[in-house]
Coordinates of C-alpha atoms and ligand atoms in Angstrom, one line a residue:
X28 CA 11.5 44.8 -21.7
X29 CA 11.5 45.9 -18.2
X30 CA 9.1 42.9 -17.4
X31 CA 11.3 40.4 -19.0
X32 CA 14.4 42.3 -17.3
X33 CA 12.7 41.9 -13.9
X34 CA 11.8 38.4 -14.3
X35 CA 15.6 37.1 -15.2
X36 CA 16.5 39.2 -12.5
X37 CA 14.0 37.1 -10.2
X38 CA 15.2 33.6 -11.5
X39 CA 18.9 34.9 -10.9
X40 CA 18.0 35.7 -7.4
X41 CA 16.1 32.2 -7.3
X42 CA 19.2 30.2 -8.9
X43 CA 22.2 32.0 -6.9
X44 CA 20.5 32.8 -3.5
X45 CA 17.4 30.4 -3.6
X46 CA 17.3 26.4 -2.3
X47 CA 20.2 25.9 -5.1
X48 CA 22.6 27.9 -3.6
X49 CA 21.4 26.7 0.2
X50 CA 22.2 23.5 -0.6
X51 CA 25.9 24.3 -2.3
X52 CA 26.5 25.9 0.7
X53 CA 25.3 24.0 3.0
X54 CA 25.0 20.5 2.1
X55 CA 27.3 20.3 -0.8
X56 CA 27.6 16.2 -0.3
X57 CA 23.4 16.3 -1.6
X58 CA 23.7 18.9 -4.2
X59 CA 26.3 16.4 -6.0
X60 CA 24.3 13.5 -5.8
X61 CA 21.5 15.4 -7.1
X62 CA 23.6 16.5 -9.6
X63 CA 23.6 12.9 -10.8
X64 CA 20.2 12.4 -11.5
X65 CA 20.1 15.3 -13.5
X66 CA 19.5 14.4 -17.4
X67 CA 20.3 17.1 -20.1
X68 CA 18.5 17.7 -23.7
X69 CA 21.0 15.6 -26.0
X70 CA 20.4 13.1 -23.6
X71 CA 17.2 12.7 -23.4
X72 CA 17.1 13.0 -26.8
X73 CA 19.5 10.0 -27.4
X74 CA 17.5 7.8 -24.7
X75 CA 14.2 8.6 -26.8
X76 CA 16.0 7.4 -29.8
X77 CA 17.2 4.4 -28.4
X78 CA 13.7 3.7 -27.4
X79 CA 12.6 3.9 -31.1
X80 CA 15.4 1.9 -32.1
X81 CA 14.2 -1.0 -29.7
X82 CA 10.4 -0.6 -30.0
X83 CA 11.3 -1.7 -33.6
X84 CA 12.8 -4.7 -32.8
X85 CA 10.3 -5.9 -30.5
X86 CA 8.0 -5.6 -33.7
X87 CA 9.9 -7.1 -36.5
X88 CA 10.0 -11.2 -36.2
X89 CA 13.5 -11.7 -36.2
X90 CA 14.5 -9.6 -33.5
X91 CA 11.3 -10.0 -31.6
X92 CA 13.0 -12.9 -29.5
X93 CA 16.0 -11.1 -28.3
X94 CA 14.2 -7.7 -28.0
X95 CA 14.2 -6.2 -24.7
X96 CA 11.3 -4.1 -25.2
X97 CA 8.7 -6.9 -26.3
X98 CA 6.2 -4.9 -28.4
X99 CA 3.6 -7.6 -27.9
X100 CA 0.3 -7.5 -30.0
X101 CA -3.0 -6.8 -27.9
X102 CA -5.3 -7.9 -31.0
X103 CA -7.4 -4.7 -30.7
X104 CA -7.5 -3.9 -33.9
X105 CA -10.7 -1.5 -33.3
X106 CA -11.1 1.7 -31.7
X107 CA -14.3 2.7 -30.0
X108 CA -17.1 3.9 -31.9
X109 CA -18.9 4.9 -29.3
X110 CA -21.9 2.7 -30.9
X111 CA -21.2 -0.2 -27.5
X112 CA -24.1 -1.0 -25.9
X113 CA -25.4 -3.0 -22.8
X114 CA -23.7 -4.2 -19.5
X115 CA -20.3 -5.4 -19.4
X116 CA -17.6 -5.9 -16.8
X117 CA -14.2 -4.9 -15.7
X118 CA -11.9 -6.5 -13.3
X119 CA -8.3 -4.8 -13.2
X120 CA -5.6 -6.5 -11.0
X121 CA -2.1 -3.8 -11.4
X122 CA -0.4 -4.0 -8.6
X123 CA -1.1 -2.7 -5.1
X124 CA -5.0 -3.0 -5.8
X125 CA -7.6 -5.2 -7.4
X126 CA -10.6 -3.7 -8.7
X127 CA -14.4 -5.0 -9.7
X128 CA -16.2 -2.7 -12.4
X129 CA -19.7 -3.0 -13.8
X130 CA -20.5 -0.9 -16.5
X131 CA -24.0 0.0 -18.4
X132 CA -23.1 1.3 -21.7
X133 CA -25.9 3.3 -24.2
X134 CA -25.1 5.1 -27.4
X135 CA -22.2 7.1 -26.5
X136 CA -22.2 7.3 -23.1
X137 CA -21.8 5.3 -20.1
X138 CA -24.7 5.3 -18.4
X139 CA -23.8 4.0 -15.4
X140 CA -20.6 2.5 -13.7
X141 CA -19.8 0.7 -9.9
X142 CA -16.5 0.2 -8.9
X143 CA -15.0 -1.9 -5.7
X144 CA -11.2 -1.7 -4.7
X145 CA -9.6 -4.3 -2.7
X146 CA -6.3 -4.6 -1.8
X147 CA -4.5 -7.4 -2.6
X148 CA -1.9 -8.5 1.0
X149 CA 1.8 -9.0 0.5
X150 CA 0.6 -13.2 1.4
X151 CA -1.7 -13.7 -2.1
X152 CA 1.4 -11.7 -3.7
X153 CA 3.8 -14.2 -2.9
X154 CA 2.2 -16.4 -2.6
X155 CA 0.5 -19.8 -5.2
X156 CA -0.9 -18.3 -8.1
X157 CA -4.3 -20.7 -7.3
X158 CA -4.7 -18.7 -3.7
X159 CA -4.5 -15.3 -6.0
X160 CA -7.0 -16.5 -8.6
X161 CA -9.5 -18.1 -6.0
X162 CA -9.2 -14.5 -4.3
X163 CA -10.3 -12.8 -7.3
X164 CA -13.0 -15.2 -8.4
X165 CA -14.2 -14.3 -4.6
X166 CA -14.1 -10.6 -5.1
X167 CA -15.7 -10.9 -8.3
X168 CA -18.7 -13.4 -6.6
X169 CA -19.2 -10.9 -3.4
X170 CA -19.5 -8.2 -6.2
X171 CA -21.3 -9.7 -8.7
X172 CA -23.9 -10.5 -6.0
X173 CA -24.1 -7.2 -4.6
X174 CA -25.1 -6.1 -7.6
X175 CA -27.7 -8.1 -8.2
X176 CA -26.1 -9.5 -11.4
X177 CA -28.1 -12.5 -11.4
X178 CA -27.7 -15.2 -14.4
X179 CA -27.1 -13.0 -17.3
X180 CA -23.6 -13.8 -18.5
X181 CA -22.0 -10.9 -18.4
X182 CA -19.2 -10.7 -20.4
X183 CA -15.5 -9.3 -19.0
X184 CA -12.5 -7.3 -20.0
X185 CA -9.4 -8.5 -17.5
X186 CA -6.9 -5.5 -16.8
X187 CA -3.8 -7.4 -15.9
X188 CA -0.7 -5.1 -15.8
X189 CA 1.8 -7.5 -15.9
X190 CA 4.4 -8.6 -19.1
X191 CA 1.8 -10.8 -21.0
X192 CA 2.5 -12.5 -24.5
X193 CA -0.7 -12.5 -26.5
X194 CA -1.7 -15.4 -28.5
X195 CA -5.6 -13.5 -29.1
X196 CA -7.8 -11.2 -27.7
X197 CA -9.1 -13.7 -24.8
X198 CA -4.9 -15.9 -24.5
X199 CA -2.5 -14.4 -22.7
X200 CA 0.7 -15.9 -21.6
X201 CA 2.5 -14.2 -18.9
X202 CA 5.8 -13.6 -19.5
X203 CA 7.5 -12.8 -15.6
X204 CA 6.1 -11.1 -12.8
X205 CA 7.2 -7.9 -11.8
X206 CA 5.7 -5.2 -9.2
X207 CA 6.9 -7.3 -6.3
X208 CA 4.7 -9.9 -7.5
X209 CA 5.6 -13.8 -7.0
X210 CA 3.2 -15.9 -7.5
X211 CA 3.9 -20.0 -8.3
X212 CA 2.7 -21.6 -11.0
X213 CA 1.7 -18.9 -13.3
X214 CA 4.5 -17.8 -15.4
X215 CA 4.4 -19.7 -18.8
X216 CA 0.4 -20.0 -18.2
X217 CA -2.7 -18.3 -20.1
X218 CA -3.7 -16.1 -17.4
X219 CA -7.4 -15.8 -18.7
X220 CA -7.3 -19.5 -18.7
X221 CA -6.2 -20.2 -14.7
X222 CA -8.9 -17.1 -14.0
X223 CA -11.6 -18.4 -15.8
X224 CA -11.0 -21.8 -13.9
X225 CA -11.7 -20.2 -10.4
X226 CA -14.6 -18.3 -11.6
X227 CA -16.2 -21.6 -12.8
X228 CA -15.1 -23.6 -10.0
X229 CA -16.9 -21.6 -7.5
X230 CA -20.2 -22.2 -9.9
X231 CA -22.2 -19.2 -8.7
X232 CA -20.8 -16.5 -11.4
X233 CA -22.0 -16.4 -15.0
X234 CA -19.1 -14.3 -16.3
X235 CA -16.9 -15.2 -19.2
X236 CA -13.7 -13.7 -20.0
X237 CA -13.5 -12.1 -23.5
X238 CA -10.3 -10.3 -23.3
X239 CA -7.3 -9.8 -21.5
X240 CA -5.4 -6.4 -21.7
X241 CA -3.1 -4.3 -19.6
X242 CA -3.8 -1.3 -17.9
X243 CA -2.0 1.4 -20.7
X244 CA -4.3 -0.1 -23.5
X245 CA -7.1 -0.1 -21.2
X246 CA -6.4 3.6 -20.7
X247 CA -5.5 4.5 -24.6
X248 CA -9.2 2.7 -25.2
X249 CA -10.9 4.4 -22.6
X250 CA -9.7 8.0 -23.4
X251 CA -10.3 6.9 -27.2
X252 CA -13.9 6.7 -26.6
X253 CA -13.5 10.9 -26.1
X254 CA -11.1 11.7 -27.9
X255 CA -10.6 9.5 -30.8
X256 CA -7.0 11.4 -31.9
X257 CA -5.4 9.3 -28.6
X258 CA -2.8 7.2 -29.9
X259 CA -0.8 6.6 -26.2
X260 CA -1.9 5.4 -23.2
X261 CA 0.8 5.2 -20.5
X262 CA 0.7 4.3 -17.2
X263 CA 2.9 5.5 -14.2
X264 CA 1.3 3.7 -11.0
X265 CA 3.0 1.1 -9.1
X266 CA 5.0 0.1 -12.6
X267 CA 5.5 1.6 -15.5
X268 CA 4.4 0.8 -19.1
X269 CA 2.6 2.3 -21.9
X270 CA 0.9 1.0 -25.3
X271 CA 0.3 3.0 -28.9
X272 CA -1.2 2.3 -32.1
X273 CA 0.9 0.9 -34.7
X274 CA 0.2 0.5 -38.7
X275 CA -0.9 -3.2 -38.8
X276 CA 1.9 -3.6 -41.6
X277 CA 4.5 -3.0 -38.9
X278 CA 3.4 -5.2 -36.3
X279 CA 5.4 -8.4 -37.9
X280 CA 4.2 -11.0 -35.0
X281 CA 0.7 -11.1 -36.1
X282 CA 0.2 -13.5 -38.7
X283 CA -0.8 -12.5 -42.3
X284 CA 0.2 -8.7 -41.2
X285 CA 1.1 -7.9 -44.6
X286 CA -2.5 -8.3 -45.9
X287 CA -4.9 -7.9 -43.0
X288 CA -8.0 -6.0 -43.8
X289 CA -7.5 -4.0 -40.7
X290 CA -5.1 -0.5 -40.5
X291 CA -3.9 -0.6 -36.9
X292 CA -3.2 -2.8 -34.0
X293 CA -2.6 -1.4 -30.5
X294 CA 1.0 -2.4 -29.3
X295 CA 1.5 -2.9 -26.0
X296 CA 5.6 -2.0 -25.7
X297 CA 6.5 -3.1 -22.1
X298 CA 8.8 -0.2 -22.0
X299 CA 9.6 -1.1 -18.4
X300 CA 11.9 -3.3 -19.0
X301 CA 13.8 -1.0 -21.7
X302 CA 17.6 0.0 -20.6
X303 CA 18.0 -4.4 -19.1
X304 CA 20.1 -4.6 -22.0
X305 CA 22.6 -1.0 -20.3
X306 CA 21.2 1.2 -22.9
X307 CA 20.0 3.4 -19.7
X308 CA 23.9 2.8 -17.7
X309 CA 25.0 6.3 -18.8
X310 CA 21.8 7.8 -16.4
X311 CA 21.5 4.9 -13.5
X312 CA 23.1 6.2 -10.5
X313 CA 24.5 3.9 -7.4
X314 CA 21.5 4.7 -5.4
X315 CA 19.7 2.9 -8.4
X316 CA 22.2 -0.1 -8.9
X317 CA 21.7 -0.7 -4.6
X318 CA 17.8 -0.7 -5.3
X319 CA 18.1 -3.3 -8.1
X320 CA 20.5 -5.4 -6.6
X321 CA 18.1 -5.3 -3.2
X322 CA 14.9 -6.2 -5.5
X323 CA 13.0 -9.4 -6.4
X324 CA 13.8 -8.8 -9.5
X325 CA 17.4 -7.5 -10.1
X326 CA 18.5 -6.8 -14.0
X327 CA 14.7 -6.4 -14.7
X328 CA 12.3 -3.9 -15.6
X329 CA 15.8 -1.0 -15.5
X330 CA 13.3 2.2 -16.8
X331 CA 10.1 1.0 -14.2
X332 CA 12.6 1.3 -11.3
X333 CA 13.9 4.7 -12.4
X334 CA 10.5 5.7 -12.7
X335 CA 7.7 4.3 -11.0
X336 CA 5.8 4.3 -8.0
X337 CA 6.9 1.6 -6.6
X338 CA 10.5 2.4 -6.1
X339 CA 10.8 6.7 -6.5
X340 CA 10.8 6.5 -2.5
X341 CA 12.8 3.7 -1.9
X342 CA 16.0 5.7 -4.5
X343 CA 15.1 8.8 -1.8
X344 CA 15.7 6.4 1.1
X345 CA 19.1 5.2 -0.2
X346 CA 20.1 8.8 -0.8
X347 CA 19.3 10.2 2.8
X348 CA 20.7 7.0 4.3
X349 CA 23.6 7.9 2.6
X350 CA 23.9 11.1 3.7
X351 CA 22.8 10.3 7.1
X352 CA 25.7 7.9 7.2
X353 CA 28.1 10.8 6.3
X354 CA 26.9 12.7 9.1
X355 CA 25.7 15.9 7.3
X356 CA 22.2 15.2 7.2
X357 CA 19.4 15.4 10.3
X358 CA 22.4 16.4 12.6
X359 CA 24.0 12.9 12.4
X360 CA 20.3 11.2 13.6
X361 CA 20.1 7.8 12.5
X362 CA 16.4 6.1 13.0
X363 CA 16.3 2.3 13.2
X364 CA 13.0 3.5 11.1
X365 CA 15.0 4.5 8.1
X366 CA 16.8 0.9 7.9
X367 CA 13.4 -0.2 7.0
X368 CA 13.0 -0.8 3.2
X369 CA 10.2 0.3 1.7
X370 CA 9.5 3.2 4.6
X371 CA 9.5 6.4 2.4
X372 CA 7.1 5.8 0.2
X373 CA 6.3 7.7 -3.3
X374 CA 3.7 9.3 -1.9
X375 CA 5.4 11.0 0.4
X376 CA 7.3 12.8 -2.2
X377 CA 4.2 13.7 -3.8
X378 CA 3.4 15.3 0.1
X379 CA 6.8 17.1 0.5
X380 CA 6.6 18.5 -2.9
X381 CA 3.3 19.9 -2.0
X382 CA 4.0 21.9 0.5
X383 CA 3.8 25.6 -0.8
X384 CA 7.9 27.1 -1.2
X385 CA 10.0 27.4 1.5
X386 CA 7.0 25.8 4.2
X387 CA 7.9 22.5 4.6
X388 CA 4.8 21.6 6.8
X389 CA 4.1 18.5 4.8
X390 CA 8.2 17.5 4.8
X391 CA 7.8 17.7 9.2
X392 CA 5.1 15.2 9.3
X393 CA 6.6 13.3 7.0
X394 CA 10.1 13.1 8.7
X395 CA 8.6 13.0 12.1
X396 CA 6.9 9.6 10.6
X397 CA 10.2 8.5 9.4
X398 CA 11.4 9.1 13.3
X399 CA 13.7 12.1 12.5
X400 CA 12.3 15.0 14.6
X401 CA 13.9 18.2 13.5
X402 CA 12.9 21.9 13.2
X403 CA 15.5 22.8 10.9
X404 CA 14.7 24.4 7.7
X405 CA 18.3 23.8 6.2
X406 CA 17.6 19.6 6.7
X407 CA 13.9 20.3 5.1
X408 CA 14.8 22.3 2.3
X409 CA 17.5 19.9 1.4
X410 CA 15.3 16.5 1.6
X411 CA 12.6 18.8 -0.8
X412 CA 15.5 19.1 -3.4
X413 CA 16.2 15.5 -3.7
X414 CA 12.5 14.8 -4.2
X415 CA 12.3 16.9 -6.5
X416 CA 15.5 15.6 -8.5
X417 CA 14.3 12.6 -7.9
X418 CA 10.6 13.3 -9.6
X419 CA 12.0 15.1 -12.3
X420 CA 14.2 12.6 -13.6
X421 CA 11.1 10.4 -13.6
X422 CA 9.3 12.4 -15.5
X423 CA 12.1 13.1 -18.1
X424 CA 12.1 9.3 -18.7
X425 CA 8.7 9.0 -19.0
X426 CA 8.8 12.3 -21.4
X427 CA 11.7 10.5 -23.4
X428 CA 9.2 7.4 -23.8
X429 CA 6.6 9.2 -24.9
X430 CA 8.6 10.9 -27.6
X431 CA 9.5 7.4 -28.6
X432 CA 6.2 6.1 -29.6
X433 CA 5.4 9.7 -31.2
X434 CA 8.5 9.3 -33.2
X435 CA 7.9 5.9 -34.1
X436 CA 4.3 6.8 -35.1
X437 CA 5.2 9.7 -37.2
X438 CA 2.1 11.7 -36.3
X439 CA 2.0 15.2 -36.5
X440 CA -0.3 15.5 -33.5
X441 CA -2.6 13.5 -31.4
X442 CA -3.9 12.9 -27.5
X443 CA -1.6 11.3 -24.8
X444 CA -3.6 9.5 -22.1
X445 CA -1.8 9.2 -18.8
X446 CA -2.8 7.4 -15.5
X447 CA -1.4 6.0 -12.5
X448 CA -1.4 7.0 -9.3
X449 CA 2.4 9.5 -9.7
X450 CA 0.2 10.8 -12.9
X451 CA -2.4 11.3 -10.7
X452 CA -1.4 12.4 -6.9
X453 CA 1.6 13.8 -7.7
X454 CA 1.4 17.5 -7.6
X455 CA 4.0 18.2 -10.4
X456 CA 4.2 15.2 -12.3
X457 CA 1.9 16.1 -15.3
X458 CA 3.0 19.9 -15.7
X459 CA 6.5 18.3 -15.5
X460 CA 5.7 15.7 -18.3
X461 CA 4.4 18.5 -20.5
X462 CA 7.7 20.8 -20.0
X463 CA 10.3 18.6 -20.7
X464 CA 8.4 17.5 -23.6
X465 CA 8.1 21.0 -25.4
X466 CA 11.9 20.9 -24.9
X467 CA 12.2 17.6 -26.7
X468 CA 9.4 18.4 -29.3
X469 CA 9.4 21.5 -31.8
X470 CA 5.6 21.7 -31.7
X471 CA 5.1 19.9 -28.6
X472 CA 1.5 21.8 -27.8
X473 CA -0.3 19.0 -30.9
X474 CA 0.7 16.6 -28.7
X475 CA -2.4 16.8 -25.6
X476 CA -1.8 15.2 -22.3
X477 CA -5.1 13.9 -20.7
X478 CA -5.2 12.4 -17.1
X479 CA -7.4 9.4 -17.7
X480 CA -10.8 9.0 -15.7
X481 CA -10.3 5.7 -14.4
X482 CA -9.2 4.3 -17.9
X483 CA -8.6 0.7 -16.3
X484 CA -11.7 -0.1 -15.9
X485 CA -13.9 1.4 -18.7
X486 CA -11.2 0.4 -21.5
X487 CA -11.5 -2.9 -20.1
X488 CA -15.4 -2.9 -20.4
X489 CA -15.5 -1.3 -23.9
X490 CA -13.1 -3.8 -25.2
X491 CA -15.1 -6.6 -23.6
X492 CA -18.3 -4.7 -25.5
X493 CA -16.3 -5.2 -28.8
X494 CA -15.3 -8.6 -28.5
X495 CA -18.3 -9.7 -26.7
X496 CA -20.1 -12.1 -29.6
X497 CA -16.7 -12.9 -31.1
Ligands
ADP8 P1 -1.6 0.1 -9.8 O1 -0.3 0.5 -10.4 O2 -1.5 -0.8 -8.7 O3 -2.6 -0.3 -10.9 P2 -2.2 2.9 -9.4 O4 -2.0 3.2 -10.8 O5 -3.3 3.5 -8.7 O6 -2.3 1.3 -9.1 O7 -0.8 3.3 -8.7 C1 -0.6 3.0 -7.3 C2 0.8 3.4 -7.0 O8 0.9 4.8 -7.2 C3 1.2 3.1 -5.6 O9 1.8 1.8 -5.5 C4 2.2 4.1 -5.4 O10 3.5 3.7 -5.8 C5 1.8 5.3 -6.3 N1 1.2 6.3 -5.5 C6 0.0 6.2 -4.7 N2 -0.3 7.4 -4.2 C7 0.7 8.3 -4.6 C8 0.9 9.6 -4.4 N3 0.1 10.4 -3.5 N4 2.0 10.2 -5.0 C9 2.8 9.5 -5.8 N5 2.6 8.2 -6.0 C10 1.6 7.6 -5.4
MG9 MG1 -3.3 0.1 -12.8

């Protein structure tokens, strides 16, 4: 009792004296725009509905074509049995990097796995989609070679995390780009098609593409393969998106689904796009209709930029820029570096929320970066608490997505498998994920959250292992 009496006692102190009450005080302009991002219970709870309501019409036929949240079949019908055997390869393209993975598979277990990164410049990005696809073919050779592949055809799983329409296992139409990505002449075209085309052109890779997947189904397979109760793989990297498994029965796009001799199917949902239709206008602040308007893409992919790597730094640039402009921040400083778009990036979030609280060494190295050199703990403390209104409102999206697809599924437990790079570098991000969850969810604690071990890549190969004499 006296515990429990001591404890309220602390969080009152925290709330009325603590970095709340600084920033009332001191920077009341900040504390309201924080205010803004904040999302309460009933409305998280009415966003997670929504999501339902549109994850079912991406799967039924005759709203499939309007739907904003496409549901699109991944015809992986199968999980893992842990049964794949031999050598098979991975090749994941996301977003900011491209990756090469060779995996020797043995009766349950991977044996052995090698992994290159490369990163992929802003140039191949925007550039024709023939420069990006002779670039990967090259990656693929230089790797292929140092690994002393020789003439075995190896066969491949393609991660490729971008909005892709699935006509099979090995077709995959994509859709639009997104991510910043820009490429000519590939929207509207099988994507395993115009990569297999490079690879052979070159003639000095025996590979052959067996199936295309993105990088939340490569994740749900992956973590599959230990835990076989994960039903969700969702991805918060540079994008967002995430994928579940769906009765067969419901997933109306596949042909004969009424009567095929297999259960499930994994749906990937392409949540990122959910909210394109307003259904997320009652959250999106001005900070968030600025970044939009300002993107490659504006009207698209409405949750990914509320949520997402890629743009959780620039929303915290637009807010201190407008607080800058009003004078109350940085003691009226104005950089020329803070005009920059794209300068604060996530990861610096991740840094500032890092630092231990009320030591804002991280946040000083960070602003000093960002050409605003200041000792003051008021200024440091108040850039902390829009980070961390801006990462928790991320997470509360992504917590309201993954209530979704459990509520869609109907299960009574299962495993979630996350990845990404916020999943991953972020200090808070997961514990966040799991909190605001168990106050959407009565028995939230069935429901296990599982940081994938590089899920792109392995889910890529096991698929590849299933489909691999089909
Ligand atoms: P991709 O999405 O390209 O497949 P990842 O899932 O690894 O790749 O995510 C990379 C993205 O994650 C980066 O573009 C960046 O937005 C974000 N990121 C990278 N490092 C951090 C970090 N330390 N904290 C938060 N986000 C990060
Ligand atoms: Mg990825």
């Amino acid at each position: 009792m006296i515990r429990k009496s001591t404890r309220m006692l602390r969080s009152y102190f925290h709330l009325f004296f603590g970095p709340a009450f600084r920033l009332t005080s001191r920077f009341p302009e900040a504390f309201e725009i924080c205010k803004e991002f904040r999302i309460g219970r009933e409305k998280m709870l009415q966003i997670a509905n929504a999501l339902t309501k549109e994850i079912q019409l991406g799967l039924a036929r005759e709203t499939h074509p309007q739907a904003i949240v496409k549901c699109f079949l991944t015809y992986i019908q199968d999980l893992p049995t842990g049964r794949e055997r031999g050598k098979f390869m991975a090749l994941d393209l996301g977003g900011t990097n491209f990756r090469c993975l060779l995996v020797n598979l043995t009766d349950g277990a991977v044996m052995q796995s090698t992994l290159k990164s490369f990163a992929i410049s802003e140039e191949l990005m925007q550039g024709p989609g023939t420069d990006l696809f002779d670039f990967i073919a090259e990656c693929l050779a230089g790797f292929c070679k140092e690994q002393n592949i020789g003439n075995d055809r190896i066969p491949l799983g393609f991660t490729f995390s971008f909005p892709l329409q699935q006509i099979g296992i090995n077709k995959g139409i994509l859709r639009r780009w997104t991510k910043g990505f820009r490429c000519e002449g590939v929207e509207g075209k099988d994507v395993v098609e115009l990569l297999q085309s490079a690879i052979d052109r070159r003639g000095d890779v025996n590979v052959k593409i067996v199936a295309i997947l993105n990088d939340s189904t490569s994740t749900l397979v992956s973590c599959a393969y230990s835990h076989p109760d994960c039903r969700i793989g969702l991805i918060v990297g540079t994008g967002v998106n995430a994928c579940y498994v769906e009765q067969t029965s419901k997933a109306e796009m596949l042909d004969g689904y009424e009567s095929s001799q297999k259960p499930i199917m994994i749906i990937n949902t392409e949540l990122g796009a959910f909210g394109d239709n307003g259904s997320l206008d009652s959250v999106r602040t001005v900070y968030d209709k600025t970044l939009d308007i300002e993107s490659v893409n504006p009207g698209s992919q409405t949750l990914e930029k509320c949520v997402s790597g890629m743009y959780l730094g620039e929303v915290v640039r637009h807010i201190l820029l407008d607080l800058m402009r009003m004078g109350v921040l940085f003691r009226g400083m104005r950089p020329d570096e803070m005009q920059t778009k794209w300068i604060f990036r996530t990861r610096f979030i991740s840094e500032i929320e890092s630092d231990p609280p009320e030591v804002f060494h991280n946040a000083r190295v960070v602003l000093y970066h960002l050409g605003i050199k200041t000792d003051d703990l008021n200024d440091m403390a108040c850039l902390r608490y829009i980070c961390d209104s801006i990462s928790l409102r991320s997470a509360q999206l992504t917590s309201c997505a993954i209530v979704a697809m459990i509520n869609q599924m109907n299960v009574e437990s299962c495993t979630v498998a996350i990845d990404g790079g916020l999943c991953r570098y972020h200090p808070h991000y997961r514990n966040l994920i799991e909190q605001q969850m168990s106050i959407l969810l009565k028995n939230a604690s069935a429901y296990k959250i599982v940081l994938s071990e590089d899920g792109s890549g392995l889910g890529a190969a096991l698929v590849a292992a299933a489909f691999a004499n089909k």
